[in-house]
Short mmCIF file of C-alpha atoms and ligand atoms in Angstrom, two decimals:
data_model
loop_
_atom_site.label_atom_id
_atom_site.label_comp_id
_atom_site.label_asym_id
_atom_site.label_seq_id
_atom_site.Cartn_x
_atom_site.Cartn_y
_atom_site.Cartn_z
CA MET A 14 -107.79 -117.27 51.30
CA ASN A 15 -111.04 -117.30 49.00
CA LYS A 16 -111.79 -114.03 47.49
CA ILE A 17 -114.51 -113.69 45.19
CA LYS A 18 -113.91 -111.53 42.16
CA ASN A 19 -116.30 -110.51 39.14
CA THR A 20 -115.44 -110.80 35.49
CA LEU A 21 -116.75 -107.49 33.36
CA PHE A 22 -118.73 -109.42 30.98
CA SER A 23 -119.93 -112.50 31.98
CA ASN A 24 -120.00 -111.84 35.77
CA LYS A 25 -119.30 -115.03 36.93
CA PRO A 26 -117.64 -115.10 40.32
CA VAL A 27 -113.98 -116.03 40.56
CA THR A 28 -112.70 -117.44 43.60
CA PHE A 29 -109.16 -117.36 44.33
CA ASP A 30 -107.39 -120.23 46.09
CA GLU A 31 -103.70 -122.09 45.88
CA ASN A 32 -103.90 -122.68 42.32
CA SER A 33 -104.75 -119.17 41.39
CA LEU A 34 -102.69 -118.02 38.58
CA ILE A 35 -102.27 -113.94 38.81
CA MET A 36 -100.70 -111.90 35.78
CA ALA A 37 -99.49 -108.72 36.76
CA ILE A 38 -97.72 -105.67 35.40
CA GLU A 39 -95.70 -102.87 37.11
CA SER A 40 -94.67 -99.99 35.21
CA SER A 41 -94.74 -96.86 37.94
CA CYS A 42 -90.84 -95.52 37.83
CA ASP A 43 -88.35 -97.25 35.43
CA GLU A 44 -88.75 -101.11 35.46
CA THR A 45 -91.19 -102.60 33.13
CA ALA A 46 -92.16 -105.76 34.62
CA CYS A 47 -94.46 -108.60 34.57
CA ALA A 48 -94.85 -111.91 36.45
CA VAL A 49 -97.06 -114.95 36.98
CA VAL A 50 -97.56 -115.73 40.37
CA LYS A 51 -99.73 -119.33 41.52
CA GLY A 52 -101.52 -118.77 45.06
CA GLY A 53 -99.90 -115.58 45.84
CA ARG A 54 -96.23 -117.20 47.24
CA GLU A 55 -95.16 -119.08 44.02
CA VAL A 56 -93.37 -117.24 40.83
CA LEU A 57 -94.22 -118.98 37.59
CA ALA A 58 -92.45 -115.84 35.65
CA ASN A 59 -91.02 -112.98 36.61
CA VAL A 60 -89.77 -110.84 33.91
CA VAL A 61 -88.03 -107.16 34.55
CA ALA A 62 -86.87 -104.80 31.64
CA SER A 63 -84.79 -102.04 33.54
CA GLN A 64 -84.39 -98.58 32.23
CA ILE A 65 -81.03 -97.93 34.52
CA LYS A 66 -78.77 -97.35 31.49
CA ILE A 67 -80.85 -94.79 30.10
CA HIS A 68 -81.59 -92.85 32.71
CA GLU A 69 -77.94 -93.17 33.99
CA GLU A 70 -77.06 -90.42 31.21
CA TYR A 71 -79.03 -87.66 33.12
CA GLY A 72 -78.49 -88.74 36.44
CA GLY A 73 -82.18 -89.63 37.51
CA VAL A 74 -85.29 -90.50 35.83
CA ILE A 75 -86.81 -88.24 33.24
CA PRO A 76 -90.58 -89.06 33.22
CA GLU A 77 -91.40 -88.67 29.78
CA ILE A 78 -88.48 -90.73 28.64
CA ALA A 79 -89.36 -93.73 31.06
CA ALA A 80 -93.12 -93.70 29.85
CA ARG A 81 -91.81 -93.88 26.15
CA GLU A 82 -89.42 -96.87 27.51
CA HIS A 83 -92.32 -98.74 29.05
CA LEU A 84 -94.46 -98.13 25.71
CA GLN A 85 -91.46 -100.05 23.77
CA ALA A 86 -90.77 -102.39 26.23
CA ILE A 87 -94.38 -103.44 27.53
CA ASN A 88 -95.74 -105.83 24.83
CA VAL A 89 -92.10 -107.85 24.72
CA VAL A 90 -92.31 -108.18 28.61
CA ILE A 91 -95.74 -109.70 28.72
CA ASP A 92 -95.16 -112.15 25.82
CA GLU A 93 -91.85 -113.23 27.33
CA THR A 94 -93.94 -113.67 30.81
CA PHE A 95 -96.35 -115.76 28.91
CA LYS A 96 -93.35 -117.76 27.59
CA GLN A 97 -91.45 -118.43 30.73
CA ALA A 98 -94.38 -119.27 32.67
CA GLY A 99 -95.54 -121.66 29.64
CA LEU A 100 -99.16 -120.30 29.65
CA LYS A 101 -101.74 -118.62 27.84
CA GLY A 102 -104.05 -115.69 28.68
CA ASP A 103 -106.92 -118.22 29.22
CA ASP A 104 -104.93 -119.71 31.94
CA ILE A 105 -104.60 -116.88 33.96
CA THR A 106 -107.42 -116.47 36.61
CA ALA A 107 -106.99 -112.52 36.99
CA PHE A 108 -104.80 -109.61 35.61
CA ALA A 109 -103.34 -107.06 38.04
CA GLY A 110 -101.73 -103.71 37.49
CA THR A 111 -100.08 -100.88 39.67
CA VAL A 112 -102.36 -98.00 40.08
CA GLY A 113 -100.03 -95.80 41.96
CA PRO A 114 -98.01 -93.88 43.69
CA GLY A 115 -95.68 -93.24 40.48
CA LEU A 116 -94.69 -91.47 37.65
CA VAL A 117 -98.53 -90.88 36.02
CA GLY A 118 -97.42 -91.24 32.27
CA CYS A 119 -95.46 -94.60 33.29
CA LEU A 120 -98.32 -95.96 35.41
CA LEU A 121 -100.70 -95.63 32.55
CA VAL A 122 -98.74 -97.91 30.38
CA GLY A 123 -99.13 -100.94 32.67
CA LEU A 124 -102.32 -100.19 34.08
CA ASN A 125 -103.88 -100.08 30.62
CA ALA A 126 -102.14 -103.14 29.53
CA ALA A 127 -103.41 -105.03 32.06
CA LYS A 128 -106.69 -103.86 32.06
CA THR A 129 -106.92 -104.69 28.31
CA LEU A 130 -105.67 -108.19 29.09
CA ALA A 131 -108.48 -108.42 31.47
CA LEU A 132 -111.15 -107.24 29.13
CA ALA A 133 -109.76 -109.33 26.13
CA TYR A 134 -109.66 -112.84 28.36
CA ASP A 135 -113.20 -111.64 30.19
CA LYS A 136 -111.17 -111.98 33.71
CA PRO A 137 -110.96 -110.17 36.70
CA PHE A 138 -108.93 -107.04 36.97
CA ILE A 139 -107.24 -105.90 40.40
CA GLY A 140 -105.85 -102.97 40.73
CA VAL A 141 -102.89 -102.56 43.04
CA ASN A 142 -101.29 -99.71 45.41
CA HIS A 143 -97.28 -99.98 44.74
CA LEU A 144 -96.39 -99.71 48.52
CA ASN A 145 -98.93 -102.69 49.44
CA ALA A 146 -97.20 -104.47 46.70
CA HIS A 147 -93.71 -104.28 48.24
CA LEU A 148 -95.06 -105.40 51.71
CA ALA A 149 -96.70 -108.24 49.45
CA ALA A 150 -93.03 -109.02 48.54
CA ASN A 151 -92.41 -110.86 51.72
CA PHE A 152 -95.56 -113.48 51.09
CA ILE A 153 -93.48 -115.12 48.02
CA ASP A 154 -91.83 -118.43 48.83
CA THR A 155 -92.61 -118.05 52.53
CA ASP A 156 -95.49 -118.75 54.79
CA LEU A 157 -95.92 -115.19 56.21
CA LYS A 158 -99.28 -114.07 57.54
CA PRO A 159 -100.16 -111.15 59.71
CA PRO A 160 -100.06 -109.64 62.22
CA PHE A 161 -96.86 -108.25 61.63
CA ILE A 162 -94.79 -104.85 61.62
CA ALA A 163 -93.70 -103.42 58.54
CA LEU A 164 -90.93 -101.41 57.72
CA LEU A 165 -91.18 -99.94 54.51
CA VAL A 166 -88.38 -98.11 52.84
CA SER A 167 -88.22 -96.86 49.33
CA GLY A 168 -87.15 -94.53 46.90
CA GLY A 169 -90.57 -92.14 48.17
CA HIS A 170 -91.65 -93.63 51.13
CA THR A 171 -90.44 -94.67 54.80
CA GLN A 172 -93.16 -95.96 57.05
CA ILE A 173 -93.93 -98.40 60.17
CA ILE A 174 -96.98 -100.00 59.24
CA LYS A 175 -99.04 -102.15 61.64
CA VAL A 176 -100.46 -104.89 59.19
CA ASP A 177 -103.34 -106.94 61.35
CA SER A 178 -104.73 -108.89 58.66
CA TYR A 179 -105.03 -108.62 54.77
CA ALA A 180 -107.71 -106.22 55.08
CA ASN A 181 -106.61 -104.10 57.99
CA MET A 182 -103.25 -102.06 58.01
CA GLU A 183 -102.47 -98.90 59.69
CA ILE A 184 -99.09 -96.21 59.05
CA ILE A 185 -98.17 -95.53 62.72
CA GLY A 186 -95.02 -94.01 61.70
CA GLU A 187 -93.34 -91.84 58.53
CA THR A 188 -90.80 -89.49 57.61
CA ILE A 189 -91.66 -85.86 57.94
CA ASP A 190 -89.11 -84.79 55.18
CA ASP A 191 -86.85 -87.43 52.94
CA ALA A 192 -87.42 -90.85 52.33
CA VAL A 193 -84.54 -93.16 53.07
CA GLY A 194 -84.10 -94.01 49.59
CA GLU A 195 -83.84 -90.56 48.67
CA ALA A 196 -81.88 -89.52 51.32
CA TYR A 197 -79.41 -92.58 49.84
CA ASP A 198 -79.58 -91.00 46.16
CA LYS A 199 -79.24 -87.32 47.53
CA VAL A 200 -76.11 -88.33 49.42
CA ALA A 201 -74.74 -90.37 46.62
CA ARG A 202 -74.88 -87.45 44.53
CA LEU A 203 -73.03 -85.05 46.83
CA ILE A 204 -70.24 -87.40 47.51
CA GLY A 205 -70.22 -87.99 43.49
CA LEU A 206 -71.48 -91.41 42.73
CA PRO A 207 -73.49 -91.75 39.73
CA TYR A 208 -77.16 -92.61 39.46
CA PRO A 209 -78.93 -94.95 41.18
CA GLY A 210 -76.76 -93.74 44.18
CA GLY A 211 -78.32 -95.77 46.78
CA PRO A 212 -76.85 -99.29 45.95
CA LYS A 213 -73.16 -97.74 44.96
CA LEU A 214 -73.25 -96.15 48.30
CA ASP A 215 -74.15 -99.21 50.43
CA LYS A 216 -71.12 -101.20 48.47
CA LEU A 217 -68.59 -98.36 49.29
CA ALA A 218 -70.29 -98.40 53.12
CA GLN A 219 -69.26 -101.72 53.33
CA ILE A 220 -65.45 -101.11 52.96
CA GLY A 221 -65.54 -98.07 55.19
CA ASN A 222 -65.45 -97.32 58.97
CA PRO A 223 -68.72 -96.68 60.14
CA HIS A 224 -67.56 -94.63 63.30
CA ALA A 225 -65.32 -92.24 61.52
CA PHE A 226 -67.79 -89.78 61.69
CA LYS A 227 -70.33 -89.02 64.35
CA LEU A 228 -73.19 -87.79 62.21
CA PRO A 229 -76.45 -86.45 63.85
CA GLU A 230 -79.55 -88.56 64.84
CA ALA A 231 -82.62 -86.85 64.18
CA LYS A 232 -84.75 -86.65 67.69
CA VAL A 233 -88.36 -87.20 66.02
CA SER A 234 -91.08 -88.13 68.34
CA GLY A 235 -93.14 -91.35 68.39
CA TYR A 236 -92.33 -93.86 65.17
CA ASP A 237 -91.64 -90.66 62.42
CA PHE A 238 -88.52 -90.24 61.29
CA SER A 239 -86.59 -87.13 59.61
CA PHE A 240 -83.54 -87.57 57.40
CA SER A 241 -82.68 -84.13 55.84
CA GLY A 242 -80.95 -82.79 59.16
CA LEU A 243 -78.60 -85.91 58.51
CA LYS A 244 -78.41 -84.99 54.78
CA THR A 245 -77.25 -81.59 55.47
CA ALA A 246 -75.06 -83.05 58.06
CA VAL A 247 -72.85 -85.09 55.20
CA LEU A 248 -72.97 -81.97 52.92
CA ARG A 249 -71.11 -80.01 55.61
CA LEU A 250 -68.57 -82.87 56.26
CA VAL A 251 -67.99 -82.83 52.48
CA LYS A 252 -67.65 -79.34 51.90
CA SER A 253 -65.19 -79.26 54.95
CA PHE A 254 -62.59 -81.54 53.23
CA ASP A 255 -62.36 -78.20 50.64
CA GLY A 256 -61.40 -80.05 47.36
CA GLN A 257 -58.85 -82.31 49.19
CA GLU A 258 -59.13 -85.95 48.83
CA MET A 259 -62.29 -87.27 50.72
CA PRO A 260 -62.39 -90.43 52.76
CA VAL A 261 -65.51 -91.36 50.44
CA ASN A 262 -65.97 -95.07 51.90
CA ASP A 263 -65.94 -93.68 55.43
CA ILE A 264 -68.52 -91.07 54.93
CA CYS A 265 -70.66 -93.81 53.21
CA ALA A 266 -70.19 -96.18 56.20
CA SER A 267 -71.02 -93.50 58.61
CA PHE A 268 -74.19 -92.40 57.03
CA GLN A 269 -75.41 -95.73 56.24
CA GLU A 270 -74.49 -96.54 60.24
CA CYS A 271 -76.72 -93.77 61.42
CA VAL A 272 -79.67 -94.33 58.74
CA SER A 273 -79.56 -97.85 59.79
CA ALA A 274 -79.53 -97.36 63.36
CA THR A 275 -82.25 -94.72 63.52
CA LEU A 276 -84.67 -97.41 61.54
CA PHE A 277 -83.60 -100.25 63.84
CA LYS A 278 -84.39 -98.26 66.98
CA LYS A 279 -87.82 -97.06 65.93
CA VAL A 280 -88.75 -100.65 64.58
CA LYS A 281 -87.57 -102.15 67.69
CA LYS A 282 -89.61 -99.71 69.92
CA ALA A 283 -92.69 -100.22 67.41
CA LEU A 284 -92.55 -103.96 68.47
CA GLU A 285 -92.29 -103.97 71.52
CA GLU A 286 -94.89 -101.08 72.33
CA ASN A 287 -97.38 -102.90 70.20
CA ASN A 288 -96.33 -106.29 71.48
CA TYR A 289 -95.84 -107.93 67.90
CA LYS A 290 -93.85 -110.80 67.17
CA GLN A 291 -93.08 -110.77 62.92
CA VAL A 292 -91.33 -107.95 61.52
CA VAL A 293 -90.97 -107.65 57.62
CA LEU A 294 -88.55 -105.15 55.82
CA ALA A 295 -90.21 -104.07 52.36
CA GLY A 296 -89.11 -101.62 49.51
CA GLY A 297 -86.10 -101.13 47.49
CA VAL A 298 -83.94 -100.01 50.52
CA ALA A 299 -84.80 -103.39 51.93
CA ALA A 300 -82.00 -104.08 49.36
CA ASN A 301 -79.39 -102.50 51.78
CA SER A 302 -76.67 -104.60 53.42
CA GLU A 303 -76.70 -103.01 57.10
CA ILE A 304 -80.38 -102.31 57.42
CA ARG A 305 -81.18 -105.82 56.60
CA LYS A 306 -78.26 -106.99 59.13
CA LYS A 307 -79.72 -104.81 61.54
CA ILE A 308 -83.26 -105.88 61.14
CA PHE A 309 -82.21 -109.62 60.75
CA SER A 310 -80.38 -109.47 64.38
CA LEU A 311 -84.14 -108.95 65.97
CA LYS A 312 -84.01 -112.84 65.43
CA ASP A 313 -81.79 -113.03 68.25
CA GLU A 314 -84.28 -111.40 70.55
CA GLY A 315 -86.86 -114.02 69.15
CA TYR A 316 -88.64 -112.33 66.41
CA GLU A 317 -89.61 -113.69 63.34
CA VAL A 318 -88.04 -111.70 60.67
CA PHE A 319 -88.95 -111.12 56.72
CA ALA A 320 -87.10 -109.84 54.01
CA PRO A 321 -87.73 -110.48 50.42
CA ILE A 322 -84.72 -111.69 48.51
CA MET A 323 -82.85 -108.79 46.25
CA LYS A 324 -84.52 -109.31 43.22
CA TYR A 325 -88.12 -108.89 44.86
CA CYS A 326 -86.69 -105.66 46.82
CA THR A 327 -86.65 -103.64 43.81
CA ASP A 328 -89.68 -102.94 41.66
CA ASN A 329 -90.75 -106.05 40.24
CA ALA A 330 -94.47 -107.74 38.95
CA SER A 331 -94.38 -110.73 41.43
CA MET A 332 -95.23 -108.42 44.29
CA VAL A 333 -97.98 -107.08 42.46
CA ALA A 334 -99.36 -110.30 41.82
CA SER A 335 -99.21 -111.47 45.57
CA SER A 336 -100.60 -108.17 46.79
CA ALA A 337 -103.52 -108.47 44.35
CA PHE A 338 -104.07 -112.23 45.87
CA PHE A 339 -103.98 -111.50 49.66
CA PHE A 340 -104.58 -107.89 50.40
CA ASP A 341 -108.07 -106.85 50.19
CA ASN A 342 -107.57 -102.93 49.98
CA THR A 343 -107.27 -103.29 46.13
CA PHE A 344 -109.08 -101.10 43.24
CA ASP A 345 -111.26 -103.91 41.78
CA ASN A 346 -113.28 -101.42 38.92
CA ILE A 347 -111.62 -101.28 35.77
CA ASP A 348 -112.40 -97.31 35.33
CA VAL A 349 -110.03 -96.78 38.26
CA GLU A 350 -107.48 -94.09 37.31
CA VAL A 351 -103.59 -93.81 38.08
CA PHE A 352 -102.58 -91.46 40.68
CA SER A 353 -98.93 -90.27 41.69
CA ARG A 354 -98.94 -89.77 45.16
CA ALA A 355 -100.16 -92.10 48.30
O1 KG4 B 427 -88.70 -99.05 46.07
P1 KG4 B 427 -88.26 -98.66 45.23
O2 KG4 B 427 -87.90 -99.27 43.74
O3 KG4 B 427 -88.83 -97.07 44.91
C1 KG4 B 427 -89.63 -96.92 45.05
O4 KG4 B 427 -90.88 -97.40 44.97
O5 KG4 B 427 -89.95 -95.52 45.52
O6 KG4 B 427 -86.77 -98.11 45.65
C2 KG4 B 427 -85.74 -97.30 45.06
C3 KG4 B 427 -84.93 -96.89 46.12
C4 KG4 B 427 -83.64 -96.10 45.45
O7 KG4 B 427 -83.83 -94.85 46.13
C5 KG4 B 427 -82.61 -96.62 45.61
O8 KG4 B 427 -81.26 -95.87 45.48
C6 KG4 B 427 -82.62 -97.49 46.67
O9 KG4 B 427 -83.87 -97.79 46.55
N1 KG4 B 427 -81.72 -98.42 47.00
C7 KG4 B 427 -80.61 -98.46 47.96
C8 KG4 B 427 -80.23 -99.89 47.79
N2 KG4 B 427 -80.95 -100.49 46.74
C9 KG4 B 427 -81.70 -99.65 46.05
N3 KG4 B 427 -80.42 -98.13 48.74
C10 KG4 B 427 -79.73 -98.39 49.71
N4 KG4 B 427 -78.91 -99.48 49.47
C11 KG4 B 427 -79.26 -100.55 48.81
N5 KG4 B 427 -78.62 -101.56 48.67
ZN1 ZN B 428 -91.00 -99.22 44.30
#
């Protein structure tokens, strides 16, 4: 894995190898995170300041508040990362930051911090796509190498991606309406669970009956998905109780069964029809117990299965550093602008 990056001032080429130390910053939504990763796979420090408590009050992320919180946290988080890694700015090989997709005001805080560090220490700067970073979380502490099929399930995206090399990836399926995380959060709100609803719904689903209610699986062609019909079906189900006590755990379990079965079927179809042997799960929803269980069951069919450990599923900066190290489709110009949508 040798990549040549140029520094801005001295213009000395820098080569990445297994000893390269990348410091990365992630601030696309409600986590201010900084990390140092060695050789793309070994995490030396991983610091995350979560804003969940602040946004809980409003039932969701308020972009303006989130951006201000990032500003408050960013320097502390960077200092703490240097401290935990036992490193100084001059020791770092390159600095990376998330460029998008995400909340623009939030992204600006982390990206400008990463650019400033690169300029101050005269090191290469690497801009990273947040979705690639979620995929790259699977390189941490593993020996994963392309080719593989990835199922990316996050708050904003649901995609099946063919990753043929560090330079080549192709989205072969995606949602035509709601993302999986979005569907989880909306259904959680419908049944009265507080923000962030996804993980709470998952917990209740584990103690409910997944076959209590038959919910409709959307019929969408190829590798695409649709979850808005399912959400409406849950709404109808909730209304049918008309104020009477609802079997909340069973509703959660039935919803979770429907979503995970759909994802499983499409991933299996993608593996079989395209002849891949490795599958990786990525994104915040990769933390989901039932989705993990179903995807990991592919091991019994001879596939190699990867999923990040919990703390690297949800937003963190180690995955950003790993993405900067491995993937070629990075943004290496210091004047790269943040973007909100993929
Ligand atoms: O990847 P992520 O941080 O968001 C984006 O980058 O868009 O993922 C956040 C999403 C939220 O929708 C959250 O509810 C969901 O991941 N999530 C879960 C679980 N843990 C997080 N959804 C279902 N089950 C979980 N255990
Ligand atoms: Zn994310």
